[in-house]
Amino acid sequence: MPSGYILAFDGSELKRSGISLWILFILAIASCKIEERDVIYQPPRDLSHEPATVALQWADMTLYTIRFSAFNTPTYSSRSLGYLGLAMY
């Protein structure tokens, strides 16, 4: 090393950064507060009397697309049917 450079480490930078991290941590914890909210539970509507025509048309279109598409692979088919079932749920 050149003789004009002196490497000294007294730890003051480390202490300052440690203190500032602790202050940041304490502020983050102190800013978290639990708010009590009045939540009124509303049961979901009964959909048993609604027609299922949209869901059936959607499923038919998906099966049609799987059957007549150029990228008809087992992976694509199973993934698309899985997504369809999840979305309909």
Short mmCIF file of C-alpha atoms in Angstrom, two decimals, residues 17-27:
data_model
loop_
_atom_site.label_atom_id
_atom_site.label_comp_id
_atom_site.label_asym_id
_atom_site.label_seq_id
_atom_site.Cartn_x
_atom_site.Cartn_y
_atom_site.Cartn_z
CA SER A 17 -25.59 2.52 11.72
CA GLY A 18 -26.56 0.10 14.50
CA ILE A 19 -28.26 2.85 16.46
CA SER A 20 -30.11 4.11 13.41
CA LEU A 21 -31.27 0.56 12.62
CA TRP A 22 -32.59 0.17 16.15
CA ILE A 23 -34.41 3.50 15.91
CA LEU A 24 -35.91 2.46 12.57
CA PHE A 25 -36.97 -0.88 14.05
CA ILE A 26 -38.59 0.75 17.08
CA LEU A 27 -40.45 3.25 14.88
#
